[in-house]
C-alpha positions as a printed Julia matrix, in Angstrom:
333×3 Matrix{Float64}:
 -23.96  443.13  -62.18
 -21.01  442.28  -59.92
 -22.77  442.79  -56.78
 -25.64  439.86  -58.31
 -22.65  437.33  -58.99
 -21.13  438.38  -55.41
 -24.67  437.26  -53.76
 -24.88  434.61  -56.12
 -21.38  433.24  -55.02
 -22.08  433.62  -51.51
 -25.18  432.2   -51.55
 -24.18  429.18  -52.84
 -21.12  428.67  -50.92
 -23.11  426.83  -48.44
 -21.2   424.41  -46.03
 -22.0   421.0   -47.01
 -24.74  419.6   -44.43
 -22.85  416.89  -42.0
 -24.41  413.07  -42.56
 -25.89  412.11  -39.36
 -24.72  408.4   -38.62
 -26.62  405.81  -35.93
 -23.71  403.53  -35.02
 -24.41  400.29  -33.34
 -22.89  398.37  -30.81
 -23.74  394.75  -28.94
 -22.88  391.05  -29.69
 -23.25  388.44  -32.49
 -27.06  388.67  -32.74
 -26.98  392.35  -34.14
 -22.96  392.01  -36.08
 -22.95  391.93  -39.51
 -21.78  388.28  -41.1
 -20.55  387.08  -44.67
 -23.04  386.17  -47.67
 -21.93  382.34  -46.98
 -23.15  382.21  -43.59
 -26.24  381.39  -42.34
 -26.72  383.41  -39.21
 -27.6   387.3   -39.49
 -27.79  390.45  -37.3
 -30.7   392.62  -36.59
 -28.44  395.56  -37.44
 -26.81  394.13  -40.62
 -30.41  394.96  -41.96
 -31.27  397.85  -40.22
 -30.28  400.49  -42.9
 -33.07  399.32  -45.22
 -35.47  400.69  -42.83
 -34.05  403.99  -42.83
 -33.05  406.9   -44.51
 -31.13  410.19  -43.98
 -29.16  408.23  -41.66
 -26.04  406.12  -42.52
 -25.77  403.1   -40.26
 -22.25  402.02  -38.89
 -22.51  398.5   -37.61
 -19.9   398.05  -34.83
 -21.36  394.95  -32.88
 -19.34  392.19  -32.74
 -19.59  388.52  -32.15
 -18.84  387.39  -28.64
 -18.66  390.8   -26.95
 -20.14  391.47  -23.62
 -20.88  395.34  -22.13
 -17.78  394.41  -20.1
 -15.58  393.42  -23.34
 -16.42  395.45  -26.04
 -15.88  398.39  -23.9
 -12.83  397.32  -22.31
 -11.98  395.96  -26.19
 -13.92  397.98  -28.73
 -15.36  401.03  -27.56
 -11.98  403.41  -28.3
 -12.14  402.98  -31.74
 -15.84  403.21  -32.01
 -15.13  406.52  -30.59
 -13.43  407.62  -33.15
 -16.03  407.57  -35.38
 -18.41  410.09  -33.36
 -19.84  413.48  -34.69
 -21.88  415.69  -32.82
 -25.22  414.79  -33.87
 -24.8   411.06  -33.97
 -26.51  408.47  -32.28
 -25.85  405.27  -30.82
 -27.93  401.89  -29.6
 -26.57  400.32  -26.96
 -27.41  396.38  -26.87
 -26.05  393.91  -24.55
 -27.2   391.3   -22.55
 -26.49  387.75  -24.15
 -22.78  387.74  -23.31
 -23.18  389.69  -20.15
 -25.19  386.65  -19.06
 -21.88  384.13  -19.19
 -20.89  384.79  -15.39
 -24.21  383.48  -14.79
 -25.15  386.4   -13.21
 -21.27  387.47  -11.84
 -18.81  389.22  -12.82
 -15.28  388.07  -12.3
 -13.76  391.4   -11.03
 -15.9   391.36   -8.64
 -15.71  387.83   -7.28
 -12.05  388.15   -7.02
 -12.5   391.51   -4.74
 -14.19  389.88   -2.58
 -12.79  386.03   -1.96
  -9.12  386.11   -4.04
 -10.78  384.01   -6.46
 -12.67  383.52   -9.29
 -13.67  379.66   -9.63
 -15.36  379.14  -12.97
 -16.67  382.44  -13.34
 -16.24  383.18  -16.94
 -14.8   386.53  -18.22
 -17.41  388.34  -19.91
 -20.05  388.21  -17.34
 -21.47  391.04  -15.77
 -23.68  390.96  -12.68
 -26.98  392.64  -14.0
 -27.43  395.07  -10.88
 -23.86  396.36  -10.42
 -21.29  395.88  -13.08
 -24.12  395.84  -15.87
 -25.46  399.17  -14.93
 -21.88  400.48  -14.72
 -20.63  400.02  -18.18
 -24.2   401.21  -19.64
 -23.41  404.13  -18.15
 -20.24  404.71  -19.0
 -21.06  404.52  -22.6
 -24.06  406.75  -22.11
 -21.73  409.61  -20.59
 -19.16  409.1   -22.72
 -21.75  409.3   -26.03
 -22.56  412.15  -24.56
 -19.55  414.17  -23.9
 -18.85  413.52  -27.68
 -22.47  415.12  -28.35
 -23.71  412.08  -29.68
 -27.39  410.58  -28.41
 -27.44  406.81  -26.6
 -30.18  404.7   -26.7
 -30.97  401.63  -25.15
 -32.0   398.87  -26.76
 -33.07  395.59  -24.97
 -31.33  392.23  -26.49
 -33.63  390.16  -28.69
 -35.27  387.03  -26.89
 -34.4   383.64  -27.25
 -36.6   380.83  -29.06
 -36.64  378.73  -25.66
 -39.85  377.81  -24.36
 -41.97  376.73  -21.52
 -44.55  373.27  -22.49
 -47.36  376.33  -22.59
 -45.75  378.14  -25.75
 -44.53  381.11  -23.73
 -40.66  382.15  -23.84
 -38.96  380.87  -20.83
 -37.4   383.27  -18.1
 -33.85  382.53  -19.13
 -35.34  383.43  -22.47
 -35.8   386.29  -21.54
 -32.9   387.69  -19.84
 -33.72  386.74  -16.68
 -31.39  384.87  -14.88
 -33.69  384.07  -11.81
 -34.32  380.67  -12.15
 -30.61  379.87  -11.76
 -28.04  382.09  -10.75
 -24.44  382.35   -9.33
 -23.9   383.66   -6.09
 -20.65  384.4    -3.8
 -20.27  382.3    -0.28
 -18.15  384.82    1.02
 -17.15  383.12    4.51
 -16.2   379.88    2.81
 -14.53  381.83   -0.36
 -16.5   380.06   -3.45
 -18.94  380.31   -5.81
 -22.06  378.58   -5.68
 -24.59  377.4    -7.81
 -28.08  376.92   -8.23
 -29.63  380.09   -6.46
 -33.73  381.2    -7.51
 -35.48  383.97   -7.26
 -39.5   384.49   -6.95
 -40.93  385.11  -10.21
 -41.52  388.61   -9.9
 -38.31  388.89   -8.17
 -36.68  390.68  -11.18
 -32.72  391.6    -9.67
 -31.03  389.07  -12.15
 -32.73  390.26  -14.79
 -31.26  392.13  -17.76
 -34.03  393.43  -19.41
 -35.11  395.19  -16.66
 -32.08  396.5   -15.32
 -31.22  397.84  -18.58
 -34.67  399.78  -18.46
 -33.73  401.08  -14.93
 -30.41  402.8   -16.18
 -32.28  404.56  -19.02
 -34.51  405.71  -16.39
 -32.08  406.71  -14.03
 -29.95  408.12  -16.83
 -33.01  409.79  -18.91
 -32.13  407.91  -22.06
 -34.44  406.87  -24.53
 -35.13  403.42  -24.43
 -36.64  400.7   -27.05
 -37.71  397.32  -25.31
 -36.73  394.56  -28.07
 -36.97  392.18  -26.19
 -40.79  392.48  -25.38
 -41.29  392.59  -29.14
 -39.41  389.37  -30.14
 -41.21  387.91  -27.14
 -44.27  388.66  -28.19
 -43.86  387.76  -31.95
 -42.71  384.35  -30.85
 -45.34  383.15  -28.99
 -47.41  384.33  -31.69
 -46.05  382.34  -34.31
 -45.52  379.49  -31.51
 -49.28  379.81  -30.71
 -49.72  379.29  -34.89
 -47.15  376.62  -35.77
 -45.07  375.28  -32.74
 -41.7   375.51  -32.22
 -40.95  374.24  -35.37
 -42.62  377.49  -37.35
 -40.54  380.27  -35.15
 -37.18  377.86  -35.58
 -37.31  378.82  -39.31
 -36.54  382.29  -38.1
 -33.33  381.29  -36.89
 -29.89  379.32  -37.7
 -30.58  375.83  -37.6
 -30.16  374.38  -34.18
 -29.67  377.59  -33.09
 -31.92  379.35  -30.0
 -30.51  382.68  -30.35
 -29.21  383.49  -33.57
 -32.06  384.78  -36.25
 -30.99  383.5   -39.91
 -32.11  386.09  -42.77
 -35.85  385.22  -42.64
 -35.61  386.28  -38.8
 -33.45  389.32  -39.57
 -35.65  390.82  -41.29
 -38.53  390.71  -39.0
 -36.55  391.6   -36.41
 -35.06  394.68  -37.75
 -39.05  395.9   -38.74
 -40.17  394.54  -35.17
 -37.37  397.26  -33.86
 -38.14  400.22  -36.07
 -41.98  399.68  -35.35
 -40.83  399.68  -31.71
 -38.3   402.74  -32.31
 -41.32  404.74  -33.93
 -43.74  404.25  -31.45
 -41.12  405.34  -28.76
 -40.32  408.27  -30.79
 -36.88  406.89  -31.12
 -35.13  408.01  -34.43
 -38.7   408.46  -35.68
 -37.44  411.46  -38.23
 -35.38  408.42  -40.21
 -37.71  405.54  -40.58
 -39.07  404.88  -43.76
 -42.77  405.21  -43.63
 -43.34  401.63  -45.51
 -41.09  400.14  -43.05
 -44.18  400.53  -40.21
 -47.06  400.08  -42.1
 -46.7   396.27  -43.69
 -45.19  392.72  -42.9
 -45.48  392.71  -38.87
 -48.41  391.43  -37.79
 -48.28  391.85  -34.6
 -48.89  395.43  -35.49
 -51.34  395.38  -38.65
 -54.32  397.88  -37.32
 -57.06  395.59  -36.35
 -59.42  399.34  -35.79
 -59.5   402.47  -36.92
 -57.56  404.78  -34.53
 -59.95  406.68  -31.84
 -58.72  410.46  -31.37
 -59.97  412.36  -29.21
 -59.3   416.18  -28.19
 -58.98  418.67  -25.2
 -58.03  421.84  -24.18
 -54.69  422.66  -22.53
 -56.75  422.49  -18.64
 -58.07  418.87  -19.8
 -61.52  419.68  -20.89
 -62.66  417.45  -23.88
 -64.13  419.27  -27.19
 -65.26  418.31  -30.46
 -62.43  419.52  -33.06
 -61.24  418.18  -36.66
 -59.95  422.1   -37.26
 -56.56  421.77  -38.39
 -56.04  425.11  -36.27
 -56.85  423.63  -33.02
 -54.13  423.96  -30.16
 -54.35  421.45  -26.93
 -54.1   418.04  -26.5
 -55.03  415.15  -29.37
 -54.98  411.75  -27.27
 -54.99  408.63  -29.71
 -56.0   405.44  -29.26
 -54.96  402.42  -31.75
 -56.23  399.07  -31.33
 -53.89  396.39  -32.67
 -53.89  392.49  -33.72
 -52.65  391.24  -30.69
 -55.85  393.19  -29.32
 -53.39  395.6   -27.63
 -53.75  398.93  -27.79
 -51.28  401.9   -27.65
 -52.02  405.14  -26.72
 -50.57  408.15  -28.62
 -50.31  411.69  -26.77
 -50.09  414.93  -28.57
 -49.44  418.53  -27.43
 -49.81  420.7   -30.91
């Protein structure tokens, strides 16, 4: 009898399983804001996608890469436990130097002219504090991941987002005059000239770092010139604060926290956590337009016939969507 109640007492004497927490950091279009005002962050909404997971909303209005590091990031820190994650989103604020950074200007002419503070230059200083929040995630075992910023409701006469829209500073750009020691204005790029852009140079340090990497701002691109394409400007600016192009309101919160967990799940990004409802109904950009194709090989890539639940190779799907595009799902089981 006393040995039962011994296993019985060790056996329950279990060490209490550690909550995993996703904690978020970026700028005023993911921060969380009071019941009174209008404006709302992506992330303020996020937990109701999830579960399992506790979300700790660090983003905070204003805050650049640059500035929340230099600003916030410490006491973020403290919050870490190994097994954590953390999305990394910055871009709006980073874009204030139009395309400098003021560090670097005054390195290299003694000045800074009216480069503002935040900025970051999207191929240099941009890529550097990314990466020093991905290695420093890391060394406190928790998991990055890059999220791109949410797109702007400007557009072009054609319905489609604009380039500054976008991230994508190309069209107009800051750049140093070294030998006379100023800044000037007014600089362009070709259109598929793509070195000012955020977006993209955020997806190059995930790649270069091996960090998993959501592209938001290809989502809310796409959902806005789909409700542009439906109702004009005037339908996609009831997603937003009024007379505001970049800050969502609740109506636009909401989408834009399922637009990122659809996204998220189909990168395989925090997949485990998502609530299955929260991919399945109210986006539709991705409502299933077809039933999904799947079709089956062997490990050396020859295609068979299987629907045995014992079959080992490779299941490729293919889901058609109502945007007609389609996604392709690969499977090693």
């Amino acid at each position: 009898m006393r040995k039962l109640l011994l296993f019985l007492l060790t056996t329950c004497m279990v060490a209490p399983v550690a909550s995993v927490t996703v904690h978020t950091i970026g700028d005023s279009t993911m921060c969380n804001y009071k019941d009174d005002e209008e404006r709302r962050g992506w992330c303020q909404l996020l937990q109701m996608y999830l579960e399992g997971i506790t979300v700790n909303n660090r983003a905070l209005s204003g805050r650049s890469s640059k500035q929340f590091y230099n600003e916030e990031w410490a006491d973020v820190k403290k919050d870490f436990q190994t097994g954590d994650y953390l999305i990394i989103q910055f871009a709006h604020n980073d874009e204030k130097g139009n395309g400098l950074d003021r560090d670097e200007v005054i390195e290299l002419i003694g000045n800074y002219g009216s480069v503002n503070e935040r900025g970051t230059c999207p191929y240099t200083t941009y890529h550097d504090y990314l990466k020093k929040y991905i290695n420093e995630a890391r060394e406190a075992g928790v998991t990055p991941i890059l999220v791109s910023s949410i797109c702007r409701s400007k557009f072009n006469a054609d319905g489609t987002v604009t380039r500054s829209g976008q991230h994508d500073l190309g069209d107009n750009y800051k750049v140093v005059d070294v030998a006379n020691k100023k800044v000037v204005n007014g600089t362009k790029l070709d259109a598929n000239n793509h070195k000012m852009d955020y977006t993209e140079n955020m997806r190059l340090v995930a790649e270069e770092m091996n960090v998993q990497y959501v592209d938001l701002m290809s989502a809310t691109q796409k959902e806005w010139e789909r409700i542009y394409a439906e109702g004009g400007k005037s339908t996609v600016e009831t997603y937003f604060r009024s007379g505001d192009e970049t800050h969502v309101n609740e109506k636009g919160a909401i989408l834009v926290g399922k637009l990122a967990v659809q996204a998220m799940y189909d990168a395989d990004v925090l997949r485990p956590y998502i609530k299955k409802d929260a991919i399945s109904s109210g986006i539709t950009l991705t409502e299933v337009h077809t039933e999904p194709t799947i079709s089956y090989y062997t490990l050396d890539g020859k295609q068979i016939d299987s629907t045995d639940n014992a079959f080992h190779g490779i299941c490729i799907e293919k889901r058609r969507y109502a945007d007609n595009s389609v996604k392709t799902v690969k499977v090693v089981r």
